[in-house]
């Protein structure tokens, strides 16, 4: 009997010891899993941040900047019609030993997808937003563009490449003086009248999305000029006494401006190691 009790006690002790070791091992495994998961999450955030900065900063400079992680970046460049620049790049966040923690691939392309080559000073085209942005004008909004200036008027315009106005827009020489051939702007005016006042010189693309309830107007002072492109998606009333001239160079510089570049991750390319 004593032998049986001893054996039972020994068995229970062994089971308790084994269970204790299993709990400790599981706890260590869980801690390691959480740590690895946390590292992957932080690496993912850092990788996405690098990708966002790639819109404004050349990739080779991003690696040399102070970062929370070490990075490895591979890049592929492509050119489309009229030298449209499209880039595919992969960003890998590295551990101290050089091993990959997280990796993902991205596409960088301009919001302005195509350029009209017809030298028209001003015209109406209901499909122009489809041609330029691959969006019907009824479905296009300011959220399509990276970091736009969104306002209800053109008063006190900040220096910005993409400007979306919901309402009337009065352009003065002062509020568009930052635009030129090398640094044009994209101005979209929805549901409003447009006026270019005396001595105003605007370089870029003006897209008008008129109100459906009444006819909007475009007034251009005799000493005002617009160089680039002016187009309306629907019929408008025009009084152009100044100059509106088409410039493919202005359009091309706008298309390639860093402020219009979009960065999107390529689905299925994200890996945590």
PDB file of C-alpha atoms in Angstrom:
ATOM      1  CA  UNK A   1       0.000   0.000   0.000  1.00  0.00           C
ATOM      2  CA  UNK A   2       2.763   2.435   0.948  1.00  0.00           C
ATOM      3  CA  UNK A   3       4.502   1.647  -2.313  1.00  0.00           C
ATOM      4  CA  UNK A   4       1.331   2.459  -4.234  1.00  0.00           C
ATOM      5  CA  UNK A   5       0.882   5.760  -2.374  1.00  0.00           C
ATOM      6  CA  UNK A   6       4.521   6.638  -3.042  1.00  0.00           C
ATOM      7  CA  UNK A   7       4.137   5.898  -6.729  1.00  0.00           C
ATOM      8  CA  UNK A   8       0.987   8.010  -6.901  1.00  0.00           C
ATOM      9  CA  UNK A   9       2.696  10.929  -5.150  1.00  0.00           C
ATOM     10  CA  UNK A  10       5.691  10.612  -7.463  1.00  0.00           C
ATOM     11  CA  UNK A  11       3.420  10.588 -10.507  1.00  0.00           C
ATOM     12  CA  UNK A  12       1.552  13.641  -9.288  1.00  0.00           C
ATOM     13  CA  UNK A  13       4.812  15.478  -8.598  1.00  0.00           C
ATOM     14  CA  UNK A  14       6.100  14.618 -12.067  1.00  0.00           C
ATOM     15  CA  UNK A  15       2.872  15.768 -13.665  1.00  0.00           C
ATOM     16  CA  UNK A  16       2.962  19.019 -11.689  1.00  0.00           C
ATOM     17  CA  UNK A  17       6.642  19.553 -12.614  1.00  0.00           C
ATOM     18  CA  UNK A  18       5.956  18.844 -16.277  1.00  0.00           C
ATOM     19  CA  UNK A  19       2.939  21.114 -16.261  1.00  0.00           C
ATOM     20  CA  UNK A  20       4.999  23.858 -14.642  1.00  0.00           C
ATOM     21  CA  UNK A  21       7.679  23.526 -17.310  1.00  0.00           C
ATOM     22  CA  UNK A  22       5.024  23.558 -20.027  1.00  0.00           C
ATOM     23  CA  UNK A  23       3.483  26.742 -18.605  1.00  0.00           C
ATOM     24  CA  UNK A  24       6.921  28.397 -18.446  1.00  0.00           C
ATOM     25  CA  UNK A  25       7.720  27.308 -21.995  1.00  0.00           C
ATOM     26  CA  UNK A  26       4.337  28.532 -23.245  1.00  0.00           C
ATOM     27  CA  UNK A  27       4.804  31.838 -21.437  1.00  0.00           C
ATOM     28  CA  UNK A  28       8.221  32.296 -23.040  1.00  0.00           C
ATOM     29  CA  UNK A  29       6.814  31.385 -26.436  1.00  0.00           C
ATOM     30  CA  UNK A  30       3.927  33.810 -25.982  1.00  0.00           C
ATOM     31  CA  UNK A  31       6.327  36.588 -24.931  1.00  0.00           C
ATOM     32  CA  UNK A  32       8.541  35.884 -27.939  1.00  0.00           C
ATOM     33  CA  UNK A  33       5.516  35.843 -30.241  1.00  0.00           C
ATOM     34  CA  UNK A  34       4.260  39.165 -28.883  1.00  0.00           C
ATOM     35  CA  UNK A  35       7.740  40.668 -29.174  1.00  0.00           C
ATOM     36  CA  UNK A  36       8.081  39.444 -32.757  1.00  0.00           C
ATOM     37  CA  UNK A  37       4.594  40.706 -33.589  1.00  0.00           C
ATOM     38  CA  UNK A  38       5.406  44.093 -32.066  1.00  0.00           C
ATOM     39  CA  UNK A  39       8.662  44.293 -34.021  1.00  0.00           C
ATOM     40  CA  UNK A  40       6.834  43.433 -37.247  1.00  0.00           C
ATOM     41  CA  UNK A  41       4.150  46.051 -36.546  1.00  0.00           C
ATOM     42  CA  UNK A  42       6.728  48.772 -35.856  1.00  0.00           C
ATOM     43  CA  UNK A  43       8.686  47.719 -38.938  1.00  0.00           C
ATOM     44  CA  UNK A  44       5.493  47.908 -41.000  1.00  0.00           C
ATOM     45  CA  UNK A  45       4.777  51.424 -39.765  1.00  0.00           C
ATOM     46  CA  UNK A  46       8.338  52.512 -40.511  1.00  0.00           C
ATOM     47  CA  UNK A  47       8.187  50.941 -43.973  1.00  0.00           C
ATOM     48  CA  UNK A  48       4.920  52.718 -44.811  1.00  0.00           C
ATOM     49  CA  UNK A  49       6.395  56.022 -43.579  1.00  0.00           C
ATOM     50  CA  UNK A  50       9.417  55.577 -45.841  1.00  0.00           C
ATOM     51  CA  UNK A  51       7.063  54.913 -48.749  1.00  0.00           C
ATOM     52  CA  UNK A  52       5.106  58.119 -48.085  1.00  0.00           C
ATOM     53  CA  UNK A  53       8.291  60.174 -47.982  1.00  0.00           C
ATOM     54  CA  UNK A  54       9.295  58.687 -51.324  1.00  0.00           C
ATOM     55  CA  UNK A  55       6.764  60.994 -53.004  1.00  0.00           C
ATOM     56  CA  UNK A  56       8.978  63.996 -52.227  1.00  0.00           C
ATOM     57  CA  UNK A  57      12.425  62.536 -51.601  1.00  0.00           C
ATOM     58  CA  UNK A  58      14.599  60.432 -53.943  1.00  0.00           C
ATOM     59  CA  UNK A  59      14.856  56.854 -52.704  1.00  0.00           C
ATOM     60  CA  UNK A  60      18.652  56.867 -52.429  1.00  0.00           C
ATOM     61  CA  UNK A  61      18.444  59.787 -49.979  1.00  0.00           C
ATOM     62  CA  UNK A  62      15.851  58.083 -47.798  1.00  0.00           C
ATOM     63  CA  UNK A  63      18.298  55.372 -46.758  1.00  0.00           C
ATOM     64  CA  UNK A  64      20.885  57.885 -45.546  1.00  0.00           C
ATOM     65  CA  UNK A  65      18.382  59.798 -43.400  1.00  0.00           C
ATOM     66  CA  UNK A  66      17.983  59.048 -39.670  1.00  0.00           C
ATOM     67  CA  UNK A  67      15.318  56.361 -39.292  1.00  0.00           C
ATOM     68  CA  UNK A  68      13.997  53.996 -36.630  1.00  0.00           C
ATOM     69  CA  UNK A  69      15.172  51.038 -38.745  1.00  0.00           C
ATOM     70  CA  UNK A  70      17.751  50.194 -41.332  1.00  0.00           C
ATOM     71  CA  UNK A  71      16.241  49.841 -44.799  1.00  0.00           C
ATOM     72  CA  UNK A  72      16.983  48.166 -48.075  1.00  0.00           C
ATOM     73  CA  UNK A  73      15.261  49.644 -51.149  1.00  0.00           C
ATOM     74  CA  UNK A  74      15.072  48.246 -54.668  1.00  0.00           C
ATOM     75  CA  UNK A  75      13.681  50.370 -57.475  1.00  0.00           C
ATOM     76  CA  UNK A  76      12.358  49.907 -61.021  1.00  0.00           C
ATOM     77  CA  UNK A  77      11.585  52.904 -63.258  1.00  0.00           C
ATOM     78  CA  UNK A  78       9.232  52.962 -66.210  1.00  0.00           C
ATOM     79  CA  UNK A  79       8.254  55.597 -68.755  1.00  0.00           C
ATOM     80  CA  UNK A  80       4.908  55.885 -70.456  1.00  0.00           C
ATOM     81  CA  UNK A  81       3.560  58.168 -73.130  1.00  0.00           C
ATOM     82  CA  UNK A  82       5.088  61.659 -73.058  1.00  0.00           C
ATOM     83  CA  UNK A  83       7.724  60.494 -70.562  1.00  0.00           C
ATOM     84  CA  UNK A  84       5.155  59.726 -67.861  1.00  0.00           C
ATOM     85  CA  UNK A  85       7.201  58.536 -64.887  1.00  0.00           C
ATOM     86  CA  UNK A  86       6.056  55.443 -62.994  1.00  0.00           C
ATOM     87  CA  UNK A  87       8.160  53.735 -60.337  1.00  0.00           C
ATOM     88  CA  UNK A  88       7.874  50.411 -58.586  1.00  0.00           C
ATOM     89  CA  UNK A  89       9.946  50.001 -55.449  1.00  0.00           C
ATOM     90  CA  UNK A  90      10.275  47.566 -52.559  1.00  0.00           C
ATOM     91  CA  UNK A  91      11.170  48.627 -49.024  1.00  0.00           C
ATOM     92  CA  UNK A  92      12.568  46.135 -46.503  1.00  0.00           C
ATOM     93  CA  UNK A  93      13.023  46.995 -42.826  1.00  0.00           C
ATOM     94  CA  UNK A  94      16.129  45.249 -41.481  1.00  0.00           C
ATOM     95  CA  UNK A  95      17.197  44.006 -38.059  1.00  0.00           C
ATOM     96  CA  UNK A  96      20.645  44.777 -36.665  1.00  0.00           C
ATOM     97  CA  UNK A  97      22.013  41.545 -38.123  1.00  0.00           C
ATOM     98  CA  UNK A  98      20.734  42.480 -41.581  1.00  0.00           C
ATOM     99  CA  UNK A  99      17.819  40.059 -41.599  1.00  0.00           C
ATOM    100  CA  UNK A 100      14.489  41.272 -43.007  1.00  0.00           C
ATOM    101  CA  UNK A 101      11.737  42.062 -40.482  1.00  0.00           C
ATOM    102  CA  UNK A 102       9.122  43.421 -42.877  1.00  0.00           C
ATOM    103  CA  UNK A 103       9.003  43.988 -46.622  1.00  0.00           C
ATOM    104  CA  UNK A 104       6.455  45.551 -48.963  1.00  0.00           C
ATOM    105  CA  UNK A 105       6.313  46.826 -52.554  1.00  0.00           C
ATOM    106  CA  UNK A 106       4.760  50.078 -53.780  1.00  0.00           C
ATOM    107  CA  UNK A 107       3.829  51.943 -56.953  1.00  0.00           C
ATOM    108  CA  UNK A 108       4.543  55.656 -57.374  1.00  0.00           C
ATOM    109  CA  UNK A 109       2.651  57.477 -60.118  1.00  0.00           C
ATOM    110  CA  UNK A 110       1.321  60.998 -60.826  1.00  0.00           C
ATOM    111  CA  UNK A 111      -2.302  61.951 -60.124  1.00  0.00           C
ATOM    112  CA  UNK A 112      -2.335  63.553 -63.568  1.00  0.00           C
ATOM    113  CA  UNK A 113      -2.337  60.364 -65.615  1.00  0.00           C
ATOM    114  CA  UNK A 114      -2.503  61.746 -69.145  1.00  0.00           C
ATOM    115  CA  UNK A 115      -1.964  65.065 -70.907  1.00  0.00           C
ATOM    116  CA  UNK A 116      -4.091  66.557 -73.678  1.00  0.00           C
ATOM    117  CA  UNK A 117      -1.911  67.415 -76.654  1.00  0.00           C
ATOM    118  CA  UNK A 118      -4.471  69.495 -78.537  1.00  0.00           C
ATOM    119  CA  UNK A 119      -3.438  73.142 -78.468  1.00  0.00           C
ATOM    120  CA  UNK A 120      -6.772  74.732 -77.537  1.00  0.00           C
ATOM    121  CA  UNK A 121      -6.960  77.888 -75.467  1.00  0.00           C
ATOM    122  CA  UNK A 122     -10.258  76.989 -73.795  1.00  0.00           C
ATOM    123  CA  UNK A 123     -12.747  74.196 -74.407  1.00  0.00           C
ATOM    124  CA  UNK A 124     -15.562  72.129 -72.938  1.00  0.00           C
ATOM    125  CA  UNK A 125     -15.211  68.374 -72.530  1.00  0.00           C
ATOM    126  CA  UNK A 126     -17.481  66.267 -70.344  1.00  0.00           C
ATOM    127  CA  UNK A 127     -14.932  63.429 -70.311  1.00  0.00           C
ATOM    128  CA  UNK A 128     -11.850  65.506 -69.508  1.00  0.00           C
ATOM    129  CA  UNK A 129     -11.575  64.225 -65.915  1.00  0.00           C
ATOM    130  CA  UNK A 130     -11.702  60.654 -67.174  1.00  0.00           C
ATOM    131  CA  UNK A 131      -8.846  61.429 -69.534  1.00  0.00           C
ATOM    132  CA  UNK A 132      -6.743  63.255 -66.948  1.00  0.00           C
ATOM    133  CA  UNK A 133      -7.546  61.337 -63.749  1.00  0.00           C
ATOM    134  CA  UNK A 134      -9.492  58.224 -64.792  1.00  0.00           C
ATOM    135  CA  UNK A 135     -12.496  59.578 -62.829  1.00  0.00           C
ATOM    136  CA  UNK A 136     -15.839  60.789 -64.120  1.00  0.00           C
ATOM    137  CA  UNK A 137     -16.380  64.389 -63.068  1.00  0.00           C
ATOM    138  CA  UNK A 138     -19.348  63.373 -60.901  1.00  0.00           C
ATOM    139  CA  UNK A 139     -17.135  60.949 -58.947  1.00  0.00           C
ATOM    140  CA  UNK A 140     -14.065  63.163 -58.683  1.00  0.00           C
ATOM    141  CA  UNK A 141     -13.425  64.900 -55.354  1.00  0.00           C
ATOM    142  CA  UNK A 142     -10.520  66.499 -53.503  1.00  0.00           C
ATOM    143  CA  UNK A 143      -9.667  63.246 -51.701  1.00  0.00           C
ATOM    144  CA  UNK A 144      -8.328  61.822 -54.963  1.00  0.00           C
ATOM    145  CA  UNK A 145      -5.292  64.105 -54.698  1.00  0.00           C
ATOM    146  CA  UNK A 146      -2.449  63.903 -52.168  1.00  0.00           C
ATOM    147  CA  UNK A 147      -2.441  66.856 -49.762  1.00  0.00           C
ATOM    148  CA  UNK A 148      -4.729  69.303 -51.613  1.00  0.00           C
ATOM    149  CA  UNK A 149      -5.755  72.767 -50.422  1.00  0.00           C
ATOM    150  CA  UNK A 150      -9.538  72.538 -49.978  1.00  0.00           C
ATOM    151  CA  UNK A 151     -11.484  75.812 -49.600  1.00  0.00           C
ATOM    152  CA  UNK A 152     -14.804  77.526 -50.362  1.00  0.00           C
ATOM    153  CA  UNK A 153     -13.188  80.527 -52.066  1.00  0.00           C
ATOM    154  CA  UNK A 154      -9.864  81.737 -53.476  1.00  0.00           C
ATOM    155  CA  UNK A 155      -9.324  84.366 -50.791  1.00  0.00           C
ATOM    156  CA  UNK A 156      -5.918  84.204 -49.082  1.00  0.00           C
ATOM    157  CA  UNK A 157      -4.781  81.179 -51.047  1.00  0.00           C
ATOM    158  CA  UNK A 158      -1.838  79.375 -49.515  1.00  0.00           C
ATOM    159  CA  UNK A 159       1.064  78.299 -51.681  1.00  0.00           C
ATOM    160  CA  UNK A 160      -0.030  74.865 -52.812  1.00  0.00           C
ATOM    161  CA  UNK A 161       0.228  72.828 -55.998  1.00  0.00           C
ATOM    162  CA  UNK A 162      -3.258  71.257 -55.832  1.00  0.00           C
ATOM    163  CA  UNK A 163      -6.152  73.614 -55.035  1.00  0.00           C
ATOM    164  CA  UNK A 164      -9.798  72.520 -54.876  1.00  0.00           C
ATOM    165  CA  UNK A 165     -12.427  75.262 -54.529  1.00  0.00           C
ATOM    166  CA  UNK A 166     -16.105  74.598 -53.791  1.00  0.00           C
ATOM    167  CA  UNK A 167     -17.718  77.903 -54.786  1.00  0.00           C
ATOM    168  CA  UNK A 168     -16.737  81.149 -56.467  1.00  0.00           C
ATOM    169  CA  UNK A 169     -13.051  81.821 -57.134  1.00  0.00           C
ATOM    170  CA  UNK A 170     -11.502  85.244 -57.666  1.00  0.00           C
ATOM    171  CA  UNK A 171      -7.831  84.976 -58.612  1.00  0.00           C
ATOM    172  CA  UNK A 172      -5.564  87.978 -58.007  1.00  0.00           C
ATOM    173  CA  UNK A 173      -1.973  88.599 -59.006  1.00  0.00           C
ATOM    174  CA  UNK A 174      -0.941  88.080 -55.372  1.00  0.00           C
ATOM    175  CA  UNK A 175      -2.561  84.746 -54.604  1.00  0.00           C
ATOM    176  CA  UNK A 176      -1.092  82.947 -57.641  1.00  0.00           C
ATOM    177  CA  UNK A 177       2.258  84.723 -57.854  1.00  0.00           C
ATOM    178  CA  UNK A 178       4.007  81.498 -56.779  1.00  0.00           C
ATOM    179  CA  UNK A 179       3.024  79.790 -60.047  1.00  0.00           C
ATOM    180  CA  UNK A 180       5.323  79.791 -63.070  1.00  0.00           C
ATOM    181  CA  UNK A 181       6.303  77.522 -65.943  1.00  0.00           C
ATOM    182  CA  UNK A 182       8.493  75.332 -63.730  1.00  0.00           C
ATOM    183  CA  UNK A 183       6.091  75.342 -60.780  1.00  0.00           C
ATOM    184  CA  UNK A 184       2.523  75.295 -62.107  1.00  0.00           C
ATOM    185  CA  UNK A 185      -0.607  74.535 -60.102  1.00  0.00           C
ATOM    186  CA  UNK A 186      -3.738  72.460 -60.534  1.00  0.00           C
ATOM    187  CA  UNK A 187      -6.851  74.513 -59.753  1.00  0.00           C
ATOM    188  CA  UNK A 188     -10.253  72.803 -59.747  1.00  0.00           C
ATOM    189  CA  UNK A 189     -13.319  74.995 -59.197  1.00  0.00           C
ATOM    190  CA  UNK A 190     -16.634  73.255 -58.562  1.00  0.00           C
ATOM    191  CA  UNK A 191     -20.036  74.966 -58.495  1.00  0.00           C
ATOM    192  CA  UNK A 192     -18.678  78.496 -58.823  1.00  0.00           C
ATOM    193  CA  UNK A 193     -17.767  81.438 -61.057  1.00  0.00           C
ATOM    194  CA  UNK A 194     -14.120  82.157 -61.876  1.00  0.00           C
ATOM    195  CA  UNK A 195     -12.563  85.598 -62.242  1.00  0.00           C
ATOM    196  CA  UNK A 196      -8.966  86.408 -63.170  1.00  0.00           C
ATOM    197  CA  UNK A 197      -8.458  89.978 -62.010  1.00  0.00           C
ATOM    198  CA  UNK A 198      -6.148  92.663 -63.355  1.00  0.00           C
ATOM    199  CA  UNK A 199      -2.503  91.601 -63.963  1.00  0.00           C
ATOM    200  CA  UNK A 200      -3.137  88.038 -62.721  1.00  0.00           C
ATOM    201  CA  UNK A 201      -0.712  85.500 -64.204  1.00  0.00           C
ATOM    202  CA  UNK A 202      -1.675  81.909 -63.540  1.00  0.00           C
ATOM    203  CA  UNK A 203       0.413  78.959 -64.729  1.00  0.00           C
ATOM    204  CA  UNK A 204      -1.152  75.525 -64.611  1.00  0.00           C
ATOM    205  CA  UNK A 205      -4.397  73.705 -65.236  1.00  0.00           C
ATOM    206  CA  UNK A 206      -7.824  75.175 -64.514  1.00  0.00           C
ATOM    207  CA  UNK A 207     -10.641  72.634 -64.454  1.00  0.00           C
ATOM    208  CA  UNK A 208     -14.182  73.905 -64.019  1.00  0.00           C
ATOM    209  CA  UNK A 209     -16.977  71.634 -62.829  1.00  0.00           C
ATOM    210  CA  UNK A 210     -20.029  73.879 -63.184  1.00  0.00           C
ATOM    211  CA  UNK A 211     -23.176  73.781 -61.110  1.00  0.00           C
ATOM    212  CA  UNK A 212     -25.991  71.729 -62.603  1.00  0.00           C
ATOM    213  CA  UNK A 213     -28.613  74.258 -61.462  1.00  0.00           C
ATOM    214  CA  UNK A 214     -27.299  77.342 -63.280  1.00  0.00           C
ATOM    215  CA  UNK A 215     -24.637  78.442 -65.772  1.00  0.00           C
ATOM    216  CA  UNK A 216     -21.360  79.496 -64.202  1.00  0.00           C
ATOM    217  CA  UNK A 217     -19.197  82.276 -65.629  1.00  0.00           C
ATOM    218  CA  UNK A 218     -15.530  82.750 -66.428  1.00  0.00           C
ATOM    219  CA  UNK A 219     -14.235  86.326 -66.562  1.00  0.00           C
ATOM    220  CA  UNK A 220     -10.663  87.146 -67.608  1.00  0.00           C
ATOM    221  CA  UNK A 221      -9.454  90.760 -67.262  1.00  0.00           C
ATOM    222  CA  UNK A 222      -7.715  92.220 -70.357  1.00  0.00           C
ATOM    223  CA  UNK A 223      -4.321  92.216 -68.557  1.00  0.00           C
ATOM    224  CA  UNK A 224      -4.729  88.732 -67.022  1.00  0.00           C
ATOM    225  CA  UNK A 225      -3.139  85.590 -68.481  1.00  0.00           C
ATOM    226  CA  UNK A 226      -3.547  81.860 -68.010  1.00  0.00           C
ATOM    227  CA  UNK A 227      -0.781  79.649 -69.386  1.00  0.00           C
ATOM    228  CA  UNK A 228      -1.327  75.909 -69.477  1.00  0.00           C
ATOM    229  CA  UNK A 229      -4.860  74.596 -69.882  1.00  0.00           C
ATOM    230  CA  UNK A 230      -8.398  75.741 -69.142  1.00  0.00           C
ATOM    231  CA  UNK A 231     -11.301  73.348 -69.568  1.00  0.00           C
ATOM    232  CA  UNK A 232     -14.865  72.928 -68.337  1.00  0.00           C
ATOM    233  CA  UNK A 233     -16.792  69.680 -67.939  1.00  0.00           C
ATOM    234  CA  UNK A 234     -20.069  71.377 -68.934  1.00  0.00           C
ATOM    235  CA  UNK A 235     -21.335  74.513 -70.645  1.00  0.00           C
ATOM    236  CA  UNK A 236     -20.353  77.834 -69.091  1.00  0.00           C
ATOM    237  CA  UNK A 237     -20.541  81.531 -69.981  1.00  0.00           C
ATOM    238  CA  UNK A 238     -17.182  83.101 -70.859  1.00  0.00           C
ATOM    239  CA  UNK A 239     -15.917  86.662 -71.098  1.00  0.00           C
ATOM    240  CA  UNK A 240     -12.228  86.215 -71.943  1.00  0.00           C
ATOM    241  CA  UNK A 241     -10.656  89.595 -72.681  1.00  0.00           C
ATOM    242  CA  UNK A 242      -7.222  88.536 -71.512  1.00  0.00           C
ATOM    243  CA  UNK A 243      -5.052  85.643 -72.694  1.00  0.00           C
ATOM    244  CA  UNK A 244      -5.574  81.900 -72.218  1.00  0.00           C
ATOM    245  CA  UNK A 245      -2.832  79.934 -73.964  1.00  0.00           C
ATOM    246  CA  UNK A 246      -2.121  76.217 -74.104  1.00  0.00           C
ATOM    247  CA  UNK A 247       1.336  75.067 -72.932  1.00  0.00           C
ATOM    248  CA  UNK A 248       2.332  71.421 -73.057  1.00  0.00           C
ATOM    249  CA  UNK A 249       5.518  72.217 -71.088  1.00  0.00           C
ATOM    250  CA  UNK A 250       3.470  73.628 -68.214  1.00  0.00           C
ATOM    251  CA  UNK A 251       1.269  70.517 -68.218  1.00  0.00           C
ATOM    252  CA  UNK A 252       4.279  68.204 -68.275  1.00  0.00           C
ATOM    253  CA  UNK A 253       5.962  70.032 -65.375  1.00  0.00           C
ATOM    254  CA  UNK A 254       2.728  69.818 -63.395  1.00  0.00           C
ATOM    255  CA  UNK A 255       2.369  66.095 -64.087  1.00  0.00           C
ATOM    256  CA  UNK A 256       5.893  65.419 -62.821  1.00  0.00           C
ATOM    257  CA  UNK A 257       5.633  67.656 -59.747  1.00  0.00           C
ATOM    258  CA  UNK A 258       6.266  65.669 -56.527  1.00  0.00           C
ATOM    259  CA  UNK A 259       3.106  67.121 -54.952  1.00  0.00           C
ATOM    260  CA  UNK A 260       0.977  65.174 -57.426  1.00  0.00           C
ATOM    261  CA  UNK A 261       2.681  61.815 -56.967  1.00  0.00           C
ATOM    262  CA  UNK A 262       0.624  59.082 -55.355  1.00  0.00           C
ATOM    263  CA  UNK A 263       2.070  56.107 -53.488  1.00  0.00           C
ATOM    264  CA  UNK A 264       0.021  52.919 -53.145  1.00  0.00           C
ATOM    265  CA  UNK A 265       1.050  49.479 -51.796  1.00  0.00           C
ATOM    266  CA  UNK A 266       0.905  46.573 -54.219  1.00  0.00           C
ATOM    267  CA  UNK A 267      -1.601  44.017 -52.858  1.00  0.00           C
ATOM    268  CA  UNK A 268      -0.068  40.705 -51.826  1.00  0.00           C
ATOM    269  CA  UNK A 269       3.504  41.993 -51.522  1.00  0.00           C
ATOM    270  CA  UNK A 270       3.603  42.566 -47.749  1.00  0.00           C
ATOM    271  CA  UNK A 271       5.639  40.021 -45.786  1.00  0.00           C
ATOM    272  CA  UNK A 272       6.626  39.852 -42.124  1.00  0.00           C
ATOM    273  CA  UNK A 273       9.669  37.637 -41.493  1.00  0.00           C
TER     274      UNK A 273
END
